[in-house]
CSV table of N, CA and C and ligand atoms in Angstrom, one decimal:
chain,number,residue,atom,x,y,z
A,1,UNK,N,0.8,-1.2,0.0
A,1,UNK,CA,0.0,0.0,0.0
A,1,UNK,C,0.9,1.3,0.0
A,2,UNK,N,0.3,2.1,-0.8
A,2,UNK,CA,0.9,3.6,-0.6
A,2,UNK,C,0.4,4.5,-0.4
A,3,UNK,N,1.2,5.6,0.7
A,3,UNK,CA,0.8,6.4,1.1
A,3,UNK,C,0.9,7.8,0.4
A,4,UNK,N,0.3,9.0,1.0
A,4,UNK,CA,1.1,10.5,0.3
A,4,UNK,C,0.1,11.5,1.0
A,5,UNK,N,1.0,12.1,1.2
A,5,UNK,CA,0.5,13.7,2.5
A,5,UNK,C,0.7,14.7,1.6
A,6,UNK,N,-0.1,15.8,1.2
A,6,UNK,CA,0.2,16.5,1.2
A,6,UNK,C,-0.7,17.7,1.6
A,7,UNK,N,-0.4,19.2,2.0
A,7,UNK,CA,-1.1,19.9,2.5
A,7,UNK,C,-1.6,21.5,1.9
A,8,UNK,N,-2.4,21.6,1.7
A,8,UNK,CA,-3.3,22.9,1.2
A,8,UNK,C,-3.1,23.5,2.2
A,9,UNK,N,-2.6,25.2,1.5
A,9,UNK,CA,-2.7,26.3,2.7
A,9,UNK,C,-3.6,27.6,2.2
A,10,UNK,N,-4.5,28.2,3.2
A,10,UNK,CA,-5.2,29.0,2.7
A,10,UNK,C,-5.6,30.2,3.7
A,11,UNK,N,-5.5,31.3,3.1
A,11,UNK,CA,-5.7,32.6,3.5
A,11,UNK,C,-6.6,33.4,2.7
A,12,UNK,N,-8.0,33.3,3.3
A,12,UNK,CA,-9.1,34.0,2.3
A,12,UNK,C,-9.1,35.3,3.0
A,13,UNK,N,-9.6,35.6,1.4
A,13,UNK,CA,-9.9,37.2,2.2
A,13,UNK,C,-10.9,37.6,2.6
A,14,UNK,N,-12.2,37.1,2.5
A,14,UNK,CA,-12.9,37.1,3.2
A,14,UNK,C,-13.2,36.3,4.5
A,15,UNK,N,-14.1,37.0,5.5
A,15,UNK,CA,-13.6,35.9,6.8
A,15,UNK,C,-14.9,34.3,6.7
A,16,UNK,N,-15.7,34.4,5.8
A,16,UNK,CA,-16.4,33.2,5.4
A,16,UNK,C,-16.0,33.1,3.7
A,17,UNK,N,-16.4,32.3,3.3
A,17,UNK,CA,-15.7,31.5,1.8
A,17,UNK,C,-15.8,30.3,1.8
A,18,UNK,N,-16.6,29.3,0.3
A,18,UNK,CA,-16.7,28.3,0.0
A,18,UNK,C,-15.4,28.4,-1.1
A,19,UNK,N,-14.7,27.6,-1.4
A,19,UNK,CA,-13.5,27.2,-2.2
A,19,UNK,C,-13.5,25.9,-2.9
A,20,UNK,N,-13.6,25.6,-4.2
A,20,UNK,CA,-13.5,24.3,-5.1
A,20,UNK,C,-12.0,23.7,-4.7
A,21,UNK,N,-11.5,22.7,-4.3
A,21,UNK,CA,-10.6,22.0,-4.3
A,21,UNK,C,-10.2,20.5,-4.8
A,22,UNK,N,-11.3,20.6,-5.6
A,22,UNK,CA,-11.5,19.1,-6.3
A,22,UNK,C,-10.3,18.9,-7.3
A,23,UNK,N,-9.5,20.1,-8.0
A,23,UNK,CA,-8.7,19.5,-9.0
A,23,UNK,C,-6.9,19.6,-8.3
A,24,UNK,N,-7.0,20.0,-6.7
A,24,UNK,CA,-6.1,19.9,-6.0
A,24,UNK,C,-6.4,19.0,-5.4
A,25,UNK,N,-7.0,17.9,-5.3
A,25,UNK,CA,-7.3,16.5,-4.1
A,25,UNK,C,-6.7,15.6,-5.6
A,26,UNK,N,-7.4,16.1,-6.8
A,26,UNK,CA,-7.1,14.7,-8.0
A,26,UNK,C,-5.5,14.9,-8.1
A,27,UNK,N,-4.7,16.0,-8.5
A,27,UNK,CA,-3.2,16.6,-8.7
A,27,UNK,C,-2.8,15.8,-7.7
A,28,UNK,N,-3.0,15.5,-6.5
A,28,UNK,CA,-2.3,14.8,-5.5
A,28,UNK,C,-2.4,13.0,-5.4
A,29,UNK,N,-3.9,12.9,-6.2
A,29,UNK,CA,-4.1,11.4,-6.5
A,29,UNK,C,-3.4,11.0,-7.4
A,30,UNK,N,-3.1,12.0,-8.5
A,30,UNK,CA,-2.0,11.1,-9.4
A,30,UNK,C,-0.5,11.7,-9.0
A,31,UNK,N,0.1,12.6,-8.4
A,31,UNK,CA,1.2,12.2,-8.0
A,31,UNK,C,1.3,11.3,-6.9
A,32,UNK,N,0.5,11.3,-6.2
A,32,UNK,CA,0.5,9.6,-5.1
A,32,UNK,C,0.5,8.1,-6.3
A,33,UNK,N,0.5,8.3,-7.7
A,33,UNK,CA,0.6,7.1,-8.8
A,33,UNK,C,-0.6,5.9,-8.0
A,34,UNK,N,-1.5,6.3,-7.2
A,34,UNK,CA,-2.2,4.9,-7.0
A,34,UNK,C,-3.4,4.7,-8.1
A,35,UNK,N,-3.3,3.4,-8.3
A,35,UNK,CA,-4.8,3.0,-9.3
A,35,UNK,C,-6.5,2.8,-8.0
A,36,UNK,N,-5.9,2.3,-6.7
A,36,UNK,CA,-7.3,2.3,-6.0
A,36,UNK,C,-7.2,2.0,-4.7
A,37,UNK,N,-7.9,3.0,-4.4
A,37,UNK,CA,-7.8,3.3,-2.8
A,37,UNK,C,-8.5,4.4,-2.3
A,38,UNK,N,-8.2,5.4,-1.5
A,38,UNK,CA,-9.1,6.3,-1.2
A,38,UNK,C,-8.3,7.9,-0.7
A,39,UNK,N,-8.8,8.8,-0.8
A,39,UNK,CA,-8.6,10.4,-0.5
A,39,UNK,C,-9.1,10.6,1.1
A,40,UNK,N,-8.3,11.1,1.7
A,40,UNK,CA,-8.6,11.9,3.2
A,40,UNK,C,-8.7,13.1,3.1
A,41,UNK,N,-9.7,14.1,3.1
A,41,UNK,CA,-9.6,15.3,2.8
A,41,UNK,C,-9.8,16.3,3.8
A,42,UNK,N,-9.1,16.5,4.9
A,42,UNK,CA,-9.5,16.8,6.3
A,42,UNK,C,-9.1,18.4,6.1
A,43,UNK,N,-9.7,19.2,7.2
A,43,UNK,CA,-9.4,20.5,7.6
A,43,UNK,C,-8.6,20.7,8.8
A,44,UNK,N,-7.5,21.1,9.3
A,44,UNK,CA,-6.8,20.7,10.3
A,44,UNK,C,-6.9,21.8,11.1
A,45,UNK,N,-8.8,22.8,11.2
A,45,UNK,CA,-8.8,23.5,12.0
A,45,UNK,C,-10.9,23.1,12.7
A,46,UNK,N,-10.7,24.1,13.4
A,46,UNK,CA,-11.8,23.8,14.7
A,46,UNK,C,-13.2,24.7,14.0
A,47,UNK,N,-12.5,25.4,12.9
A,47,UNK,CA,-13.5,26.7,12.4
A,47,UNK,C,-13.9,26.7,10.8
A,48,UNK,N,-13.4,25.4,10.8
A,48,UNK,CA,-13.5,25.4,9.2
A,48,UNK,C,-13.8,23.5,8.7
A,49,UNK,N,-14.2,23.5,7.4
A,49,UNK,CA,-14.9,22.5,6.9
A,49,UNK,C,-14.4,22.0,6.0
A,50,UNK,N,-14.3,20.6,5.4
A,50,UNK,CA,-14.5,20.3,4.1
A,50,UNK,C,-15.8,19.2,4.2
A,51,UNK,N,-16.6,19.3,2.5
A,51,UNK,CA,-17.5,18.8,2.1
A,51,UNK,C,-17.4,18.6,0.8
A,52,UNK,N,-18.4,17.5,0.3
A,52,UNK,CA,-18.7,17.0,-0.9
A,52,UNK,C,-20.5,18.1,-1.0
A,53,UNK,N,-20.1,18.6,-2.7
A,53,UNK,CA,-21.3,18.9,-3.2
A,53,UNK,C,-21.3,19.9,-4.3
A,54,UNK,N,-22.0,20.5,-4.5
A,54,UNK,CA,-22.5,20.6,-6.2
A,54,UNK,C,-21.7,22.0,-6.6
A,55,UNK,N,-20.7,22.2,-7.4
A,55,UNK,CA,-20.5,23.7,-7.7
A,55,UNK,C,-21.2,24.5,-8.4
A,56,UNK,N,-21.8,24.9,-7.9
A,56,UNK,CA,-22.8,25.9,-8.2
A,56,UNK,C,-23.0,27.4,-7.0
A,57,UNK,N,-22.6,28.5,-8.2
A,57,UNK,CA,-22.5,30.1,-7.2
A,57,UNK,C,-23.5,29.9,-6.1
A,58,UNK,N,-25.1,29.9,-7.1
A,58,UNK,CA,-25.8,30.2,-6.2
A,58,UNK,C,-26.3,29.3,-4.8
A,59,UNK,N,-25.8,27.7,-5.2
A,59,UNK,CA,-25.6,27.3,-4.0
A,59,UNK,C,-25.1,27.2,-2.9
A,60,UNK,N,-23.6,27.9,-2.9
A,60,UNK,CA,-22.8,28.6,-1.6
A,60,UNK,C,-23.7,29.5,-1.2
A,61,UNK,N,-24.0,30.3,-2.0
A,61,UNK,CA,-24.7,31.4,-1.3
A,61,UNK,C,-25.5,31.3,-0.3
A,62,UNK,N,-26.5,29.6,-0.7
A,62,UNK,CA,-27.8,29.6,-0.4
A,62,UNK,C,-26.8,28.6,1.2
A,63,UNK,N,-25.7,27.7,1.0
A,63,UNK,CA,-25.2,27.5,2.1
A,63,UNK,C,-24.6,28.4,3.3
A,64,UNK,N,-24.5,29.7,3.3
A,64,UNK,CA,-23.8,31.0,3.9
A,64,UNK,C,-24.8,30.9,4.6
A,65,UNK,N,-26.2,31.8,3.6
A,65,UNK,CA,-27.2,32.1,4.3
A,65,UNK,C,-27.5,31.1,5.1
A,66,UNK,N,-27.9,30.0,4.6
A,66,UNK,CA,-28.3,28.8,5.8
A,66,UNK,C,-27.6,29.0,7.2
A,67,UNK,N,-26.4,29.0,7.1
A,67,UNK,CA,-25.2,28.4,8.5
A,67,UNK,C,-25.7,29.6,8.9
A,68,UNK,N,-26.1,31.0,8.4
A,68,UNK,CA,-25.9,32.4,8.7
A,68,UNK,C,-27.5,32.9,9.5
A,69,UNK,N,-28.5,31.9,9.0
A,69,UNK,CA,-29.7,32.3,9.6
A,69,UNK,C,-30.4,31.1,10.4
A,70,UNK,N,-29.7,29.8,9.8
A,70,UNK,CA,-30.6,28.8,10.8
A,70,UNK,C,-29.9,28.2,11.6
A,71,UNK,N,-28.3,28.0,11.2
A,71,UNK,CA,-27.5,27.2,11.8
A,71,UNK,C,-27.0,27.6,13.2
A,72,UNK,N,-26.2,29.0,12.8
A,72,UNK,CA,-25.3,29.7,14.1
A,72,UNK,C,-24.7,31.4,13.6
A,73,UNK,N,-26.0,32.1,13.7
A,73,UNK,CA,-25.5,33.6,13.5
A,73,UNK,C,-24.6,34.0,13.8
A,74,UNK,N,-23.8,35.0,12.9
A,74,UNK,CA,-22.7,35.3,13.5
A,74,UNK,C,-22.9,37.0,14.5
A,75,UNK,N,-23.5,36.2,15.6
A,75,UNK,CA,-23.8,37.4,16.5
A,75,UNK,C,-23.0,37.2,18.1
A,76,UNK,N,-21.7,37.4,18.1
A,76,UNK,CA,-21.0,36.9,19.1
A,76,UNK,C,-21.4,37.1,20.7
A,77,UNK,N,-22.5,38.2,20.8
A,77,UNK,CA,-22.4,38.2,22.4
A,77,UNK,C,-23.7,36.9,23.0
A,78,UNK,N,-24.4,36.3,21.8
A,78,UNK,CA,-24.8,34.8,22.4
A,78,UNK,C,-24.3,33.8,22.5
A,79,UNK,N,-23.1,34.2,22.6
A,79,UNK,CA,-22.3,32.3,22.8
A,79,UNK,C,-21.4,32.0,24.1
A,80,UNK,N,-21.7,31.5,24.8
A,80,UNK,CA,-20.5,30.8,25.9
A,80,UNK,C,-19.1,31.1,25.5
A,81,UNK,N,-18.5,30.7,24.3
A,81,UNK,CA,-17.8,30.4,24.0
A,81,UNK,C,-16.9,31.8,23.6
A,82,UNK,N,-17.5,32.9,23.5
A,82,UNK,CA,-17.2,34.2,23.2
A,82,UNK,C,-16.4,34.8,24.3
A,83,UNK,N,-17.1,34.1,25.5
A,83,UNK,CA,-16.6,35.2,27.2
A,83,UNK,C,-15.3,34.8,27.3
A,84,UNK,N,-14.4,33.9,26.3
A,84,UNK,CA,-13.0,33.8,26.6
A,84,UNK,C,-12.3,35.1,26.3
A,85,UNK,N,-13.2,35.3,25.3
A,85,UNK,CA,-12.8,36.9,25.0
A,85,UNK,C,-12.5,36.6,23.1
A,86,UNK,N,-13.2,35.4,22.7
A,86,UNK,CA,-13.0,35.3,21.0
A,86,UNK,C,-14.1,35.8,20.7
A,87,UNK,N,-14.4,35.4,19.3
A,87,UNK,CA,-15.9,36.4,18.6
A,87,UNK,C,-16.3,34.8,18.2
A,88,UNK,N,-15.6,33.7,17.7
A,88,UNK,CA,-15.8,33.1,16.8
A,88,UNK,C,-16.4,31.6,17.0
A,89,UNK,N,-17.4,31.6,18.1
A,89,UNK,CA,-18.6,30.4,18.4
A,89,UNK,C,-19.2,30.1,17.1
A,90,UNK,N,-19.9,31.1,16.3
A,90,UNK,CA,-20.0,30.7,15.4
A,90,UNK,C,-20.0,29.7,14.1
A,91,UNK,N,-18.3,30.1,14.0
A,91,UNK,CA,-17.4,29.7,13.2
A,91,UNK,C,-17.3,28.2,13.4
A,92,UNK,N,-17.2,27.9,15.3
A,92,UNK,CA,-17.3,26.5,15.3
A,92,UNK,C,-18.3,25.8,15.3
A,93,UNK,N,-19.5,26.2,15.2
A,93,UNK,CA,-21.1,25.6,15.3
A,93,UNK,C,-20.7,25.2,13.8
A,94,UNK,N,-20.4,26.3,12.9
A,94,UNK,CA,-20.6,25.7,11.5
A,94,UNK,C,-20.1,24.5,10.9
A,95,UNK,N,-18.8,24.8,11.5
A,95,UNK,CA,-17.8,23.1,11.7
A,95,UNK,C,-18.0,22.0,11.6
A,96,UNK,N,-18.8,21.8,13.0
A,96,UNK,CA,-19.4,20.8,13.7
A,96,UNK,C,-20.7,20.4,12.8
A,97,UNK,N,-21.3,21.1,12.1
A,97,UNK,CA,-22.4,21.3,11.2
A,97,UNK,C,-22.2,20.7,10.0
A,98,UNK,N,-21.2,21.2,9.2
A,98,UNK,CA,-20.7,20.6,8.1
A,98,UNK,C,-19.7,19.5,7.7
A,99,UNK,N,-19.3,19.4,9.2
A,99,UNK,CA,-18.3,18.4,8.9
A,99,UNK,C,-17.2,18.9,8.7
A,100,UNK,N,-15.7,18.5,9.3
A,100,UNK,CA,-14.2,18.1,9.0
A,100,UNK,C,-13.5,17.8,8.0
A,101,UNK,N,-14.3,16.8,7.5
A,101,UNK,CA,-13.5,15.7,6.6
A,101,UNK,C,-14.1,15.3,5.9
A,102,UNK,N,-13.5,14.5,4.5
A,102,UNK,CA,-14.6,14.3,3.5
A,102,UNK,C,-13.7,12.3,2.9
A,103,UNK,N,-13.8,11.7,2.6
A,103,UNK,CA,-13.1,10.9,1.9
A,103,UNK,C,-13.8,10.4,0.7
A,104,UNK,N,-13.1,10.6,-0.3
A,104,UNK,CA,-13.6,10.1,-1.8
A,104,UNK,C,-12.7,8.6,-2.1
A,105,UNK,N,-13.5,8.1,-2.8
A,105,UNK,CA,-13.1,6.9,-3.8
A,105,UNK,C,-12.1,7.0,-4.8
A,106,UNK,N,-11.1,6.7,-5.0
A,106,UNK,CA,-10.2,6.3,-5.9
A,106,UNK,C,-9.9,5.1,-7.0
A,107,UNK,N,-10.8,5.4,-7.9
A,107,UNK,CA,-11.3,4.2,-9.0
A,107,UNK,C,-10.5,4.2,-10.3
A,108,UNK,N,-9.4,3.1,-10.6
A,108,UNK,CA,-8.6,3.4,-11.9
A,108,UNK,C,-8.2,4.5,-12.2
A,109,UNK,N,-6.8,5.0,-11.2
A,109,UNK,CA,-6.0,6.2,-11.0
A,109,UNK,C,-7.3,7.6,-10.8
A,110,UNK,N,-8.5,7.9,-10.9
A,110,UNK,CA,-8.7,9.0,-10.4
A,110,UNK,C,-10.1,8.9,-9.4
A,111,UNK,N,-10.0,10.0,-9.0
A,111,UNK,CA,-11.4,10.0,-7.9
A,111,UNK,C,-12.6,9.9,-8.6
A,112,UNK,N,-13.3,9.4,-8.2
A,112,UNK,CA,-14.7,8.4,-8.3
A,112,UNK,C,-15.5,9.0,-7.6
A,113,UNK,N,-15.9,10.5,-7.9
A,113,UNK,CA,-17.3,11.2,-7.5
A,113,UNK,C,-18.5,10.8,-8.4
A,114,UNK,N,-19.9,11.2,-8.1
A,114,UNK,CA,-21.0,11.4,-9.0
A,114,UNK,C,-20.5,12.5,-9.8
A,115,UNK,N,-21.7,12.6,-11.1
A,115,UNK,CA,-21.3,13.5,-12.1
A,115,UNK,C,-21.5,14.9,-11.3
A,116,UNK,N,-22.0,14.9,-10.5
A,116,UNK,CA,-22.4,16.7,-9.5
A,116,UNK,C,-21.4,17.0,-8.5
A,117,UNK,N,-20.5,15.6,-8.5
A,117,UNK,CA,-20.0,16.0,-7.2
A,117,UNK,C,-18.7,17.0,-7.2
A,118,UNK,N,-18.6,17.6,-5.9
A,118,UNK,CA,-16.9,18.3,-6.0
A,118,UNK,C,-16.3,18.2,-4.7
A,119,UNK,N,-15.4,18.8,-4.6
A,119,UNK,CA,-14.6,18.9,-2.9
A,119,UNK,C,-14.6,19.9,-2.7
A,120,UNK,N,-15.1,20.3,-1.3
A,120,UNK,CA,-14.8,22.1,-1.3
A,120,UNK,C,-14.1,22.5,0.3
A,121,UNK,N,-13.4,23.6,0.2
A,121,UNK,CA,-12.8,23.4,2.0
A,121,UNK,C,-14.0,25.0,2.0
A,122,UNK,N,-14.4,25.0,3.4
A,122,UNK,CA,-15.5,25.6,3.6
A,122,UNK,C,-14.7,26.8,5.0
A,123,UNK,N,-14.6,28.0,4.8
A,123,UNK,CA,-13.9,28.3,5.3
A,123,UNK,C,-14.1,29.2,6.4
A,124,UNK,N,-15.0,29.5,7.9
A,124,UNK,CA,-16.0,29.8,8.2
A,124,UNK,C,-15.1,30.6,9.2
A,125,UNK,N,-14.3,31.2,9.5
A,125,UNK,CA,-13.1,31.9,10.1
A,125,UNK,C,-11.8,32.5,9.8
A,126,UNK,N,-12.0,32.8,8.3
A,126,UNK,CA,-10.6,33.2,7.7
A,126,UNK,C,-10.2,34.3,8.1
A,127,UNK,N,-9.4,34.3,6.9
A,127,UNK,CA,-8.3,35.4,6.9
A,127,UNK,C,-7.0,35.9,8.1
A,128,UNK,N,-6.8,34.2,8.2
A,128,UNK,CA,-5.5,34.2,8.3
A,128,UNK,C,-5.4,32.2,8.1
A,129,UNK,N,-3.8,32.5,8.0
A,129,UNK,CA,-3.5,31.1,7.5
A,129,UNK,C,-4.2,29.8,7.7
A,130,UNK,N,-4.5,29.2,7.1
A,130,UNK,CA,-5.1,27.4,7.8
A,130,UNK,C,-4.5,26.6,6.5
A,131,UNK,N,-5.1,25.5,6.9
A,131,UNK,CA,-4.3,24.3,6.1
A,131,UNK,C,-5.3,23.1,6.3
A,132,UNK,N,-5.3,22.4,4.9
A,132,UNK,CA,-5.5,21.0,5.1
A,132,UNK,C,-5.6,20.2,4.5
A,133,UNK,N,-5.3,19.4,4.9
A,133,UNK,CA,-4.4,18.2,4.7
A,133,UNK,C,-5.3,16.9,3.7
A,134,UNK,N,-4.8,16.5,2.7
A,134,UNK,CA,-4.8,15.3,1.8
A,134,UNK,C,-4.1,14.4,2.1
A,135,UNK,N,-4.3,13.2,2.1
A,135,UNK,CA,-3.5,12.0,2.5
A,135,UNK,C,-4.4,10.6,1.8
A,136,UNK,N,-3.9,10.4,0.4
A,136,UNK,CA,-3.9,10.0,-0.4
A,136,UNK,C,-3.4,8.2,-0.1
A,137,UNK,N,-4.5,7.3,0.2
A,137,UNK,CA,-3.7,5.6,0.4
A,137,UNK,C,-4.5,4.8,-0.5
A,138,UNK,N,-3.2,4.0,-1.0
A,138,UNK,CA,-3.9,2.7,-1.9
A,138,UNK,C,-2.5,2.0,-2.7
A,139,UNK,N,-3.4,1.4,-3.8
A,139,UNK,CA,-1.9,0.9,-4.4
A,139,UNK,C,-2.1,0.9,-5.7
B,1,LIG,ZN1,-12.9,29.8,19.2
């Protein structure tokens, strides 16, 4: 079996942002040379997401608003989590909401999504550095 790490780093400039990463998870499946196995597509932060789903503008949008009006407003003085003296409860509700990690299928050297599908790192506390991580196993 083979392995391969490698790591996405990102600094949006906005402090929410959906981001396409699908043709940076496949660039790493074929320099990992495997024919079949699977993709780890994790976010290696507490405030931020990756997910499988459709590229389409207007449906980030319609995911913003969601996390933004039903999920976890970003209105800092209702959260526990704020009296540390952060702003960003939020940021981690949405997290915990959308998910961490994503892992795709790896079918005869490339990823094995549906025809809608994509990889997106979901970025719900930017604008400064994060990262994360691909780790690519099979043979
Ligand atoms: Zn925090």
């Amino acid at each position: 079996m083979r392995a391969h790490t490698h790591y996405l780093w990102f600094n949006t400039e906005k402090r929410q942002d959906i981001i396409d990463i699908t043709d940076d998870v496949a660039a790493q499946v074929s320099e990992a040379g495997i024919r079949e196995g699977f993709v780890l597509v994790s976010a290696m932060h507490i405030t931020a997401s990756v997910f499988v789903n459709d590229h389409e503008s207007g449906l980030w949008h319609d995911i913003l608003r969601w996390l933004e009006d039903h999920v976890a407003p970003w209105d800092p003085e209702r959260y526990h989590h704020n009296r540390t003296g952060e702003d960003n409860a939020a940021a981690h509700l949405r997290s915990l909401t959308i998910g961490h990690e994503a892992i795709v299928p790896v079918t005869d050297g490339s990823l094995d999504l549906g025809p809608w599908q994509r990889v997106f790192y979901g970025e719900w506390d930017g604008q400064r550095r994060k990262r994360v991580l691909i780790k690519v196993m099979g043979e």
